[in-house]
Short mmCIF file of C-alpha atoms in Angstrom, two decimals:
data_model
loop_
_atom_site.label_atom_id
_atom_site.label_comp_id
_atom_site.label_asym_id
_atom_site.label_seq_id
_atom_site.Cartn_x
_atom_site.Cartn_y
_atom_site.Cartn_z
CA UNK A 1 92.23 127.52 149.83
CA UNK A 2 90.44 125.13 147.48
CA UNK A 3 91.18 125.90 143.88
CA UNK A 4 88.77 124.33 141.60
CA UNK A 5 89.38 123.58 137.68
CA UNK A 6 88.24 121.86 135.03
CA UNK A 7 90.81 122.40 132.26
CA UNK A 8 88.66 121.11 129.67
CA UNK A 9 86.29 123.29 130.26
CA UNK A 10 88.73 125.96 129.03
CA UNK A 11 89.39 127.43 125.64
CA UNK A 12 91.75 130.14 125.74
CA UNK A 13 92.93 132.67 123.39
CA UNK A 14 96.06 133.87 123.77
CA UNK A 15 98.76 133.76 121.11
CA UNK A 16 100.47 136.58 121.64
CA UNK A 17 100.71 139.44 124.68
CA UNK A 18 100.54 142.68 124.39
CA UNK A 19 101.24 145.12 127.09
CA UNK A 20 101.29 147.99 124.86
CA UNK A 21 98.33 150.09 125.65
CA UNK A 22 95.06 148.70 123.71
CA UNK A 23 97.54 147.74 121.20
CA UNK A 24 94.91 145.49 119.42
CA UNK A 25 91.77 147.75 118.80
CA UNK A 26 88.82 145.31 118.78
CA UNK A 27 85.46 145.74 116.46
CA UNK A 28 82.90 147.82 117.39
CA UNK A 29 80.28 146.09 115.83
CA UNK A 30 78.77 144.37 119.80
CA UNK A 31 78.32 148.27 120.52
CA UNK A 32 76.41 148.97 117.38
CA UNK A 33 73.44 147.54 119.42
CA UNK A 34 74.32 150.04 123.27
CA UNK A 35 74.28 153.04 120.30
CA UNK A 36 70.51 152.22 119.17
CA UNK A 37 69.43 152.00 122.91
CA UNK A 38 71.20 155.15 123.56
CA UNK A 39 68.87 156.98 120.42
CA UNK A 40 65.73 155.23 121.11
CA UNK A 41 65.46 155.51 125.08
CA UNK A 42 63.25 159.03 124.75
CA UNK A 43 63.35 161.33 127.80
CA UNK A 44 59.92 163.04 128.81
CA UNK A 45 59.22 166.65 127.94
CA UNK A 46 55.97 168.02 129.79
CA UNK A 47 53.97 171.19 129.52
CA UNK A 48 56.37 174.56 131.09
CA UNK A 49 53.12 174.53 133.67
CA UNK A 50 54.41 174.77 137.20
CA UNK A 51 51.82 174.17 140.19
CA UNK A 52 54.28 175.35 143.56
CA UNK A 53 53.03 172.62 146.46
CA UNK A 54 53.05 176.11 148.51
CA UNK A 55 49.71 176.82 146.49
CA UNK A 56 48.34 173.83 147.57
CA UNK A 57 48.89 174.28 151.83
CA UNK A 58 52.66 172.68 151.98
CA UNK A 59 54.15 173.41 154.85
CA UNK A 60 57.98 173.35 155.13
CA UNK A 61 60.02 172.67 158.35
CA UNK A 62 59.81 169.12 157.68
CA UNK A 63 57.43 168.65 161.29
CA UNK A 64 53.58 168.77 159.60
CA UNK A 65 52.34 166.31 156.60
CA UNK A 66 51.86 167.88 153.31
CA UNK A 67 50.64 164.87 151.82
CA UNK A 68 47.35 166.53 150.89
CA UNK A 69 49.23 169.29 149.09
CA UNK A 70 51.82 166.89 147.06
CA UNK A 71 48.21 165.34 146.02
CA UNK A 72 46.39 168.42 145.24
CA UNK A 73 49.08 169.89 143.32
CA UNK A 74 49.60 166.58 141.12
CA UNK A 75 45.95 166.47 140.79
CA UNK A 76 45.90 169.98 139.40
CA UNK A 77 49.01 169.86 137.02
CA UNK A 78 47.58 166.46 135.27
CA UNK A 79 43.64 168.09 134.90
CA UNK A 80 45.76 171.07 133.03
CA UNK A 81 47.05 168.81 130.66
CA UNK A 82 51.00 167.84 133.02
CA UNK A 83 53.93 170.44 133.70
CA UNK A 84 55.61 170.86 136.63
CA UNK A 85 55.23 170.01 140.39
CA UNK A 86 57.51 172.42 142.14
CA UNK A 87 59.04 171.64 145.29
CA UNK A 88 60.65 174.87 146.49
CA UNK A 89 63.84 174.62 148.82
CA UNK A 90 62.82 173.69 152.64
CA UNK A 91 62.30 170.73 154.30
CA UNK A 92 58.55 168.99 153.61
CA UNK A 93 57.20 166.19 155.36
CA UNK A 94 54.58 163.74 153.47
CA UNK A 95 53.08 160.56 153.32
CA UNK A 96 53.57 158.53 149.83
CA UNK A 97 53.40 160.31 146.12
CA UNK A 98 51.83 158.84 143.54
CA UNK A 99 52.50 159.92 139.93
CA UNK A 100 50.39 160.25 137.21
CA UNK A 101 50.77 160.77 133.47
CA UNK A 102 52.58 163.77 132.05
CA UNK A 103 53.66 165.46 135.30
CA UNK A 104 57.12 165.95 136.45
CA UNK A 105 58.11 166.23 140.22
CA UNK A 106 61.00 168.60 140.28
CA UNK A 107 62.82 169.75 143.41
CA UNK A 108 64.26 173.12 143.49
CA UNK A 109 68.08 172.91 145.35
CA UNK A 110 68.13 172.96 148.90
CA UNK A 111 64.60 170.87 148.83
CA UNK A 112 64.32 168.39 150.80
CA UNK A 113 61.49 166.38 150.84
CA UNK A 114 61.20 164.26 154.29
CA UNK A 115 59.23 160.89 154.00
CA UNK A 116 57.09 160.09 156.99
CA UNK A 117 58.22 156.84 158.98
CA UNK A 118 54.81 155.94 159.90
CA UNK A 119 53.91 153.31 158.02
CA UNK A 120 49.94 154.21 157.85
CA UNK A 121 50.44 157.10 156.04
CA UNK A 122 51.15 154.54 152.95
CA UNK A 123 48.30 153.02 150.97
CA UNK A 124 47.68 149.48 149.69
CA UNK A 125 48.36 149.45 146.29
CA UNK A 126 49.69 146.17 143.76
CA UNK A 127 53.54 146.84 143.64
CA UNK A 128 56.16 144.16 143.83
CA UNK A 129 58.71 143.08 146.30
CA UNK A 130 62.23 141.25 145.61
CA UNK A 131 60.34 139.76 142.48
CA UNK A 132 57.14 138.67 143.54
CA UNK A 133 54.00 141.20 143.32
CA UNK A 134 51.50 141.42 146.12
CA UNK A 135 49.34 144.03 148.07
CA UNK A 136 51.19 146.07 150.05
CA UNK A 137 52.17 149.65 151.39
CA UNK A 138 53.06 151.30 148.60
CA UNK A 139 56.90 152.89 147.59
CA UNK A 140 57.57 156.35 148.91
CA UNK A 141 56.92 157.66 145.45
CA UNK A 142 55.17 155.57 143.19
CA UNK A 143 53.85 155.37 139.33
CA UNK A 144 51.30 153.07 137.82
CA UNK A 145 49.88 152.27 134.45
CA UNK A 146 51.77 156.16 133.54
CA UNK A 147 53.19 157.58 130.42
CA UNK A 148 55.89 160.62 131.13
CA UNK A 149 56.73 160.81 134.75
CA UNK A 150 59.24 162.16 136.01
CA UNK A 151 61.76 163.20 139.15
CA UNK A 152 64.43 165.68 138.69
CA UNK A 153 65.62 168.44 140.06
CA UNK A 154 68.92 169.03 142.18
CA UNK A 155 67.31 168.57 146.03
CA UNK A 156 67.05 165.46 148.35
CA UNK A 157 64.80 162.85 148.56
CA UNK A 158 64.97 161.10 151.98
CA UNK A 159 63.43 158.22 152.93
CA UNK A 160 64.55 157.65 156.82
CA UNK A 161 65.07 154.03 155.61
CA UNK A 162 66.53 153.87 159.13
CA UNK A 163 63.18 153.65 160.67
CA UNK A 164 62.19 150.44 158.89
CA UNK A 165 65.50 149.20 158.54
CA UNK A 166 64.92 146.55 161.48
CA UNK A 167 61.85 144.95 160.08
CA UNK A 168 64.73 143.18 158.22
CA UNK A 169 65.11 141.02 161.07
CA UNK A 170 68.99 141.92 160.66
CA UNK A 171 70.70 142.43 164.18
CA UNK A 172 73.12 144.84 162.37
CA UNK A 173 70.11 146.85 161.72
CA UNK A 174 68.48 147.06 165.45
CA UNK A 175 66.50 144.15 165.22
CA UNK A 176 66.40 141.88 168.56
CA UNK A 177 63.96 139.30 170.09
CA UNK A 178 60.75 140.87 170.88
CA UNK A 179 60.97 143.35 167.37
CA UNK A 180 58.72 143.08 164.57
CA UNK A 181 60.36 141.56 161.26
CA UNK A 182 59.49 140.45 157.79
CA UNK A 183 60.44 136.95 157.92
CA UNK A 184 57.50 135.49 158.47
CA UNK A 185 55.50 137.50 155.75
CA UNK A 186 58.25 137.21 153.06
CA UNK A 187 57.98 132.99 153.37
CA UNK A 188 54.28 133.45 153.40
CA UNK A 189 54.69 135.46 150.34
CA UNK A 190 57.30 133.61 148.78
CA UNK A 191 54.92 130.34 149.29
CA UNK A 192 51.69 132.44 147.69
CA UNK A 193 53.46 132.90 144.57
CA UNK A 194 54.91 129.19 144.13
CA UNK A 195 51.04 127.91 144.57
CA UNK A 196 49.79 130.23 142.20
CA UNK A 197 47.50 132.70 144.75
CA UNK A 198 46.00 135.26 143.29
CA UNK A 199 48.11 138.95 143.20
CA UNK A 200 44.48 140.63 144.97
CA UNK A 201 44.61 137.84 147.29
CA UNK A 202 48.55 138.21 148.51
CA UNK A 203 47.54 141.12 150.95
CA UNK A 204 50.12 142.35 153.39
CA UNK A 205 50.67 145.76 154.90
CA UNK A 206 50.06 146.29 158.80
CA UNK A 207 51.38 143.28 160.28
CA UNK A 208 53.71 141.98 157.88
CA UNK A 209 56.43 144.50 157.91
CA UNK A 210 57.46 144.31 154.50
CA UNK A 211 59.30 147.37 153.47
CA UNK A 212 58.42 149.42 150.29
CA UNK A 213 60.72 150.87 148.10
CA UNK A 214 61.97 154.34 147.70
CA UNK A 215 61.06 155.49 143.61
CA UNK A 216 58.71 152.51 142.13
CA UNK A 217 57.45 153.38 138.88
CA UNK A 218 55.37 149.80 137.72
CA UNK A 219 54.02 149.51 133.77
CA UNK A 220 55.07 153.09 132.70
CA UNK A 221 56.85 154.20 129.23
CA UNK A 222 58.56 157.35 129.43
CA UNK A 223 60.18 157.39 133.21
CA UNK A 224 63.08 160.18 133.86
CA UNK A 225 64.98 159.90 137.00
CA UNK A 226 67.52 162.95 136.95
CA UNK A 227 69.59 165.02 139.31
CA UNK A 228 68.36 163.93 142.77
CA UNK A 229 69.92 162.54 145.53
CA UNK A 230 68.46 159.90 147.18
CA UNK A 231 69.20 158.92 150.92
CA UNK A 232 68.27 156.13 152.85
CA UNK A 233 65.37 154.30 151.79
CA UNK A 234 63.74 151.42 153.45
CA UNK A 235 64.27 148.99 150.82
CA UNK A 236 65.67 149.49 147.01
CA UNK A 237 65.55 152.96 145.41
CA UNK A 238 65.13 152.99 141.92
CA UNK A 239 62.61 150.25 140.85
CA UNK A 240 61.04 150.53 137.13
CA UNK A 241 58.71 147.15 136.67
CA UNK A 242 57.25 146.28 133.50
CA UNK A 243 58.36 149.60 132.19
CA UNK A 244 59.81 151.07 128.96
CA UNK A 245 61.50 154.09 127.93
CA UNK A 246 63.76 154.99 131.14
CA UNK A 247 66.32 157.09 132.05
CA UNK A 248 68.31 157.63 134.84
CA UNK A 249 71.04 159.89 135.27
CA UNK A 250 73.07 162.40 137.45
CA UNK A 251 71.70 160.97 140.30
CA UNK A 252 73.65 160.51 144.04
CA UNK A 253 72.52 157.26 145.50
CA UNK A 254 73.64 156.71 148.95
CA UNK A 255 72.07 154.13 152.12
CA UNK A 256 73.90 151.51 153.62
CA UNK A 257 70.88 149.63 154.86
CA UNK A 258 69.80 146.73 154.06
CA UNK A 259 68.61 145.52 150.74
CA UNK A 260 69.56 149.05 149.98
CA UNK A 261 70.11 148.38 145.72
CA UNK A 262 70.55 151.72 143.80
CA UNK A 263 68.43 150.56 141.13
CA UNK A 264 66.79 147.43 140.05
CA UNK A 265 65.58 147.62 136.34
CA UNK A 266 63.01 144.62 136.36
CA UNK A 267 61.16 143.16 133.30
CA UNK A 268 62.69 146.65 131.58
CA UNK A 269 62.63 147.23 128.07
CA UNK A 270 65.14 150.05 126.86
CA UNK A 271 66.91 151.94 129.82
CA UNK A 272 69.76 154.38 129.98
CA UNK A 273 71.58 154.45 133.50
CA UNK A 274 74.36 157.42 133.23
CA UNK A 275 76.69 159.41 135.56
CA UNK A 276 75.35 158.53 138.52
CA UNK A 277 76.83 157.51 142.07
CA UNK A 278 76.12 154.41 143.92
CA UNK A 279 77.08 154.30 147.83
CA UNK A 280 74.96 151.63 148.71
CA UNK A 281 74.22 148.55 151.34
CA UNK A 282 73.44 145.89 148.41
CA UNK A 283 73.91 145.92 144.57
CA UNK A 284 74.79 149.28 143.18
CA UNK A 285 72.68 148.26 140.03
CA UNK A 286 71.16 145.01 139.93
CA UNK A 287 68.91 143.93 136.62
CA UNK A 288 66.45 141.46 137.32
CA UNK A 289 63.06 140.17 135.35
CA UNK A 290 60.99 138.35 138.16
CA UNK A 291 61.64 135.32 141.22
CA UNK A 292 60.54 131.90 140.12
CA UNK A 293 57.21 131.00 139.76
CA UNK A 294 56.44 134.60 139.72
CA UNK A 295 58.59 135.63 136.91
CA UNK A 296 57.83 132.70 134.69
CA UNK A 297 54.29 133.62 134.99
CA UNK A 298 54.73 136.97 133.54
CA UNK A 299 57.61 135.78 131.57
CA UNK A 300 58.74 139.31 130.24
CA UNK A 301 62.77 140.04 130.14
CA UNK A 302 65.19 142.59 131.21
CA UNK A 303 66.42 143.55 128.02
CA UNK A 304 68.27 146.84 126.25
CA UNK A 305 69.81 148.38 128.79
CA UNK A 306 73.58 150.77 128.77
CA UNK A 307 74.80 151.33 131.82
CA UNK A 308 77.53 154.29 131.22
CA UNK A 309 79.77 156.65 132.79
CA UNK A 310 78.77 155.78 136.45
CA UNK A 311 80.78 155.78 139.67
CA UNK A 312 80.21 152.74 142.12
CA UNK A 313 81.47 153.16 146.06
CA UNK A 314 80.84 150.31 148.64
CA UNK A 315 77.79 147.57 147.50
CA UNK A 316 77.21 144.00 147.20
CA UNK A 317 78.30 144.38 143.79
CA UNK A 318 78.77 147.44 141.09
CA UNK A 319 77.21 145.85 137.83
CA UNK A 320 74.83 143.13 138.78
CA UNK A 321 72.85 140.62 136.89
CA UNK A 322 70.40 138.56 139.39
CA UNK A 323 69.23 136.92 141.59
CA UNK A 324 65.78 136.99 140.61
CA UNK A 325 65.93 136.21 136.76
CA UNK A 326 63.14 133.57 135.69
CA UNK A 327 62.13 135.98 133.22
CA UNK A 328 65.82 136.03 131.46
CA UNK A 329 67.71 139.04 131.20
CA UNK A 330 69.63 139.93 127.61
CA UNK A 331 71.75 142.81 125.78
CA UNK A 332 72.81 144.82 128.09
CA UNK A 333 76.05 147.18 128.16
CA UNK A 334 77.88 148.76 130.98
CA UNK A 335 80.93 151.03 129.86
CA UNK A 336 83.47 153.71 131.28
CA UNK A 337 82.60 153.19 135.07
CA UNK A 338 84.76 153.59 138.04
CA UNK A 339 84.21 151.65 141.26
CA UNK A 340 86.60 151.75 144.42
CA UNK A 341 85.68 150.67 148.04
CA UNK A 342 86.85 148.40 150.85
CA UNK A 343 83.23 147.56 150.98
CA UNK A 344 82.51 147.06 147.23
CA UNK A 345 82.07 142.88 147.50
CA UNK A 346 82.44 142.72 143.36
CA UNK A 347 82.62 144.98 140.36
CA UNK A 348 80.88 142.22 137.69
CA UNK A 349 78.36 140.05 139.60
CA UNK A 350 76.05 137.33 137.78
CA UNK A 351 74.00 135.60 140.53
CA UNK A 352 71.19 132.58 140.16
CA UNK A 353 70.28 129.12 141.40
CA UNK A 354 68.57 126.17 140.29
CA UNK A 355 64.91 127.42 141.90
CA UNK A 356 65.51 131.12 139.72
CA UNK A 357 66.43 129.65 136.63
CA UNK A 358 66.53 132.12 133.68
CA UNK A 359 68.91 132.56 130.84
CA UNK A 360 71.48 135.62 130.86
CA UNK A 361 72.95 136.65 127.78
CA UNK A 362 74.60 138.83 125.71
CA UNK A 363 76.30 140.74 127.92
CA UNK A 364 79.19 143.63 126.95
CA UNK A 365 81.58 145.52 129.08
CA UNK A 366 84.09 147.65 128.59
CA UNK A 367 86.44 149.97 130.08
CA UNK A 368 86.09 149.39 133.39
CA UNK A 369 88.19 150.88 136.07
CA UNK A 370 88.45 149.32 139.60
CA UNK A 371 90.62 150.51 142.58
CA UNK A 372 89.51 148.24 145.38
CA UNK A 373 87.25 145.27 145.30
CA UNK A 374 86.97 143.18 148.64
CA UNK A 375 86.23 139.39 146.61
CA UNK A 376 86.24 139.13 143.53
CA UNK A 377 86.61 141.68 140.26
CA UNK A 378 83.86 139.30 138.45
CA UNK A 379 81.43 135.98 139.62
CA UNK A 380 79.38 133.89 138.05
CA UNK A 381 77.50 132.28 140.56
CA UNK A 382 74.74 129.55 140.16
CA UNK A 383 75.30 128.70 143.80
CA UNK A 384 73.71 131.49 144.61
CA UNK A 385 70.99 131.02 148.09
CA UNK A 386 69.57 127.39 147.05
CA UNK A 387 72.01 126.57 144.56
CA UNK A 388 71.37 123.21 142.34
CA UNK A 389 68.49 122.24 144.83
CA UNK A 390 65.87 123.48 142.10
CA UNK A 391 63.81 122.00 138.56
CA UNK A 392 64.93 124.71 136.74
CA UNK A 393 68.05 125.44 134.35
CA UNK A 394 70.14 128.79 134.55
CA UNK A 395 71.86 129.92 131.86
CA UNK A 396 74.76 132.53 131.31
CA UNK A 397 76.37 133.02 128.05
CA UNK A 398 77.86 135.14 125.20
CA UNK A 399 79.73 137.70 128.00
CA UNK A 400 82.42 140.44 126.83
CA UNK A 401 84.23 142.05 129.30
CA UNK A 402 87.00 144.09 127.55
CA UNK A 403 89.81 146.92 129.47
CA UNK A 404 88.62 145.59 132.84
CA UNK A 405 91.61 146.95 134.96
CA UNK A 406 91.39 145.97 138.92
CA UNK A 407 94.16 148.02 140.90
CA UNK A 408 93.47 145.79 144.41
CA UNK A 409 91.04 142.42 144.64
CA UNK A 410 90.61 139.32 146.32
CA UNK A 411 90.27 136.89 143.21
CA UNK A 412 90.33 137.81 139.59
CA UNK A 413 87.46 135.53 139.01
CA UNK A 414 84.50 133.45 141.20
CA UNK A 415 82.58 131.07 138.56
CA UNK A 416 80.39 128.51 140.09
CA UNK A 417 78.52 126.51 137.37
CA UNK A 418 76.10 123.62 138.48
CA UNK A 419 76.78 119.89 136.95
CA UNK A 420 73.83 119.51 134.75
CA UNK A 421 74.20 123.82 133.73
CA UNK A 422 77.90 125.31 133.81
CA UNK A 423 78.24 128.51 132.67
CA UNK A 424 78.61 129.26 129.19
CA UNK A 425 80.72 131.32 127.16
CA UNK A 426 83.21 133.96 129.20
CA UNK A 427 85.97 136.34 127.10
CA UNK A 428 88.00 138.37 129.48
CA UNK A 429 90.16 140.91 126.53
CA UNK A 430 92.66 143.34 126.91
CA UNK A 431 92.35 143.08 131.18
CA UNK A 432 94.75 143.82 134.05
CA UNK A 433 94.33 142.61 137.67
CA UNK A 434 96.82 143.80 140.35
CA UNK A 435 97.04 142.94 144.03
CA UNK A 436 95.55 139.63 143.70
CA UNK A 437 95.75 137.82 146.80
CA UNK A 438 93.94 134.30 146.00
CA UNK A 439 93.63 131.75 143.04
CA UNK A 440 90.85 132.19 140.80
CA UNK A 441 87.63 129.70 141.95
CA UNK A 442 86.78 128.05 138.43
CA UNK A 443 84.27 125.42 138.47
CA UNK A 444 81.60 123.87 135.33
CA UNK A 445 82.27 126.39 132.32
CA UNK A 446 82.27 125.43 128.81
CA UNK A 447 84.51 128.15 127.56
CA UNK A 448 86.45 130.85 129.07
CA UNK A 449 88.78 132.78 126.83
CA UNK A 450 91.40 134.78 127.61
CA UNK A 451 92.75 137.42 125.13
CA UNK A 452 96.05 139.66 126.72
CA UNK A 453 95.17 139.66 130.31
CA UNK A 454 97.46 140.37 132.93
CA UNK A 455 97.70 139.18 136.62
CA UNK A 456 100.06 140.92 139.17
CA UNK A 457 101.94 141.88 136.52
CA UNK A 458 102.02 138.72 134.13
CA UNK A 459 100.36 137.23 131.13
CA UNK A 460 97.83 134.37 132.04
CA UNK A 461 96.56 131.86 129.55
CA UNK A 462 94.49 130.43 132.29
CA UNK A 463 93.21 131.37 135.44
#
């Protein structure tokens, strides 16, 4: 196993040990910032107005659309001024929702509501996909241009993601010779953006097979995600663009497709993510702001966001920073979370390249506990996809991560700088890792401190 170090690149802290429990309490003061977010992230009330989809010619038994009535009933509750879309318990089959201003989509328990797998029964609308925006079918339930939407309640929301799963072009998904996939319309795309094409002009849909996402709620302030579960969508579930104000919590997130994310905060401006559950096939939560040319063009950060009190099961990774980050991504907070699977790849995951870019910073965490984590408790990896073969600098720096304990991992740490941008600034405090079973990979850091951290048992002053 290659075990890669620059020991200059090292400045470590750590005079004395303690094993005592938290014996040195640390200032609070990097928090003071997660407890404004916390006040000033304001959850949507709406009118007590409830318009029943039953009203409106729902049928339940999950076998005939009710797209009409989800439409007419939305329609309906905004022209009264918002309230309350009821969806009573049953199973009800529809076509795509889209939101509007001031209404809340609430599902009673024992709701489910079924999501067509016929792709035609989703309009074209502007959304975005891993970064990039373009024309295409639009998310399962989508919000544009909306202030106060919401989706709560304590029912289902299920997206038979396994239906558009192969369009991945992944074997492990169905896909074979002679299948329709993506591939070709995500380079297409990918090439649109980097020459500057026109968003009305990047049209896709029938014939490309690009997947939408489950929730999408694009340029909104005042976005509640509560309660629901959420099973199986084609693509990512939770996807707030360009959107302030936005909360999501008690909600079950579970899909082991692929590019199944829980949620992916992009170009967000104040969000709360709390007590949820993340059983996913990619990154439990992944913050992003925009891919490349794409997200220099709009040039708007990830930024305010506390991530508390959440439970993480198998993913790519359980707090995620990346990989599409032109935009930059800063202040954001993840505390009190438990992860714990054979299949969780990482619980602290930082991921760019040279062709991203981006700068990452000020980033806190604390009191994290891990049971198992396949590779690695934490990476840092500028490797990431095309690695240093880009124009374009990434940065990381000014990163906390305090009472991290790991009961079973591959590596304590993965950090991959690049030779003309190493990674900046790292403090590990007050962290145990047991069960490690390979070296540390450390590679182009300027600083990585270590303050009373334990491996298998012993103090480390390096890693």
């Amino acid at each position: 196993m290659t075990y890669l170090l620059n020991r200059r690149a090292f400045v470590v802290a750590s005079a004395a040990f303690s094993t005592g429990a938290h014996a040195r309490p640390e200032p609070d003061d990097d928090w003071a910032r997660a407890r404004a977010i916390a006040a000033r992230v304001r959850v949507p009330r709406f009118a007590r107005r409830q318009f029943d989809i039953r009203a409106y010619g729902a049928t339940p038994g999950g076998r005939v659309l009710s797209t009409q009535a989800f439409a007419d009933a939305i329609a309906a509750c905004a022209a009264a001024g918002g309230g309350r879309v009821l969806v009573p318990a049953g199973r009800w089959l529809t076509g795509g929702i889209q939101l509007v201003s001031r209404v809340e989509l609430h599902l009673d328990a024992d709701a489910t509501i079924l999501f067509s797998t016929d792709a035609a029964h989703y309009p074209i609308v502007a959304t975005r996909y891993e970064g990039v925006e373009l024309m295409n079918y639009a998310p399962l339930i989508y919000a544009s241009d909306a202030q106060d939407v919401a989706v709560t309640g304590r029912g289902t929301i299920d997206g038979q993601g396994a239906a558009w799963w192969s369009w991945s072009g992944g074997k492990h998904y169905g896909w074979h010779e002679g299948l329709p996939s993506q591939r070709a319309a995500r380079d297409r795309l990918f090439a649109m953006a980097e020459a500057g094409v026109p968003v009305a002009e990047r049209r896709f849909g029938a014939g490309g097979y690009i997947r939408p996402n489950l929730l999408q709620f694009q340029r909104c302030r005042g976005v509640l995600v509560e309660g629901v579960t959420l099973r199986d969508s084609p693509c990512w579930n939770v996807h707030p663009v360009l959107s302030s104000n936005v909360t999501m919590r008690g909600v079950t997130v579970t899909g082991l497709g692929p590019n199944n994310d829980g949620c992916d905060p992009e170009s967000v401006d104040g969000m709360v993510i709390e007590r949820c559950v993340f059983d996913t096939g990619d990154d439990c939560i992944a913050i992003k702001s925009g891919r490349n040319a794409d997200g220099r063009r709009l040039a708007t950060p990830s930024r305010d966001i506390l991530i508390r009190g959440c439970t993480m099961k198998a993913g790519h990774g359980g707090v995620v920073i990346g990989s599409e980050v032109s935009g930059g991504v800063e202040h954001v907070f993840a505390e009190d979370c438990t992860m714990s699977s054979p299949d969780l790849w990482y619980a602290l995951r930082f991921k760019t390249n040279a062709v991203r870019g981006g700068r990452i910073a000020h980033i806190r965490v604390r009191n994290i506990t891990v049971g198992q984590v396949s590779r690695a408790a934490l990476t840092c990896d500028f490797n990431y996809e095309e690695g240093a073969n880009g124009r374009f600098v990434p940065e990381l720096d000014d990163v906390v991560v305090e009472r991290l304990t790991v009961a079973n991992t591959g590596r304590v740490l993965d950090c991959q700088g690049l030779p003309k941008a190493p990674v900046g600034r790292l403090t590990l405090r007050d962290c145990r890792f047991d069960r490690v079973r390979e070296p540390s990979i450390v590679q182009r850091i300027t600083a990585l401190t270590l303050e009373r951290v334990l491996v298998n048992g012993r103090p480390v002053t390096s890693l």
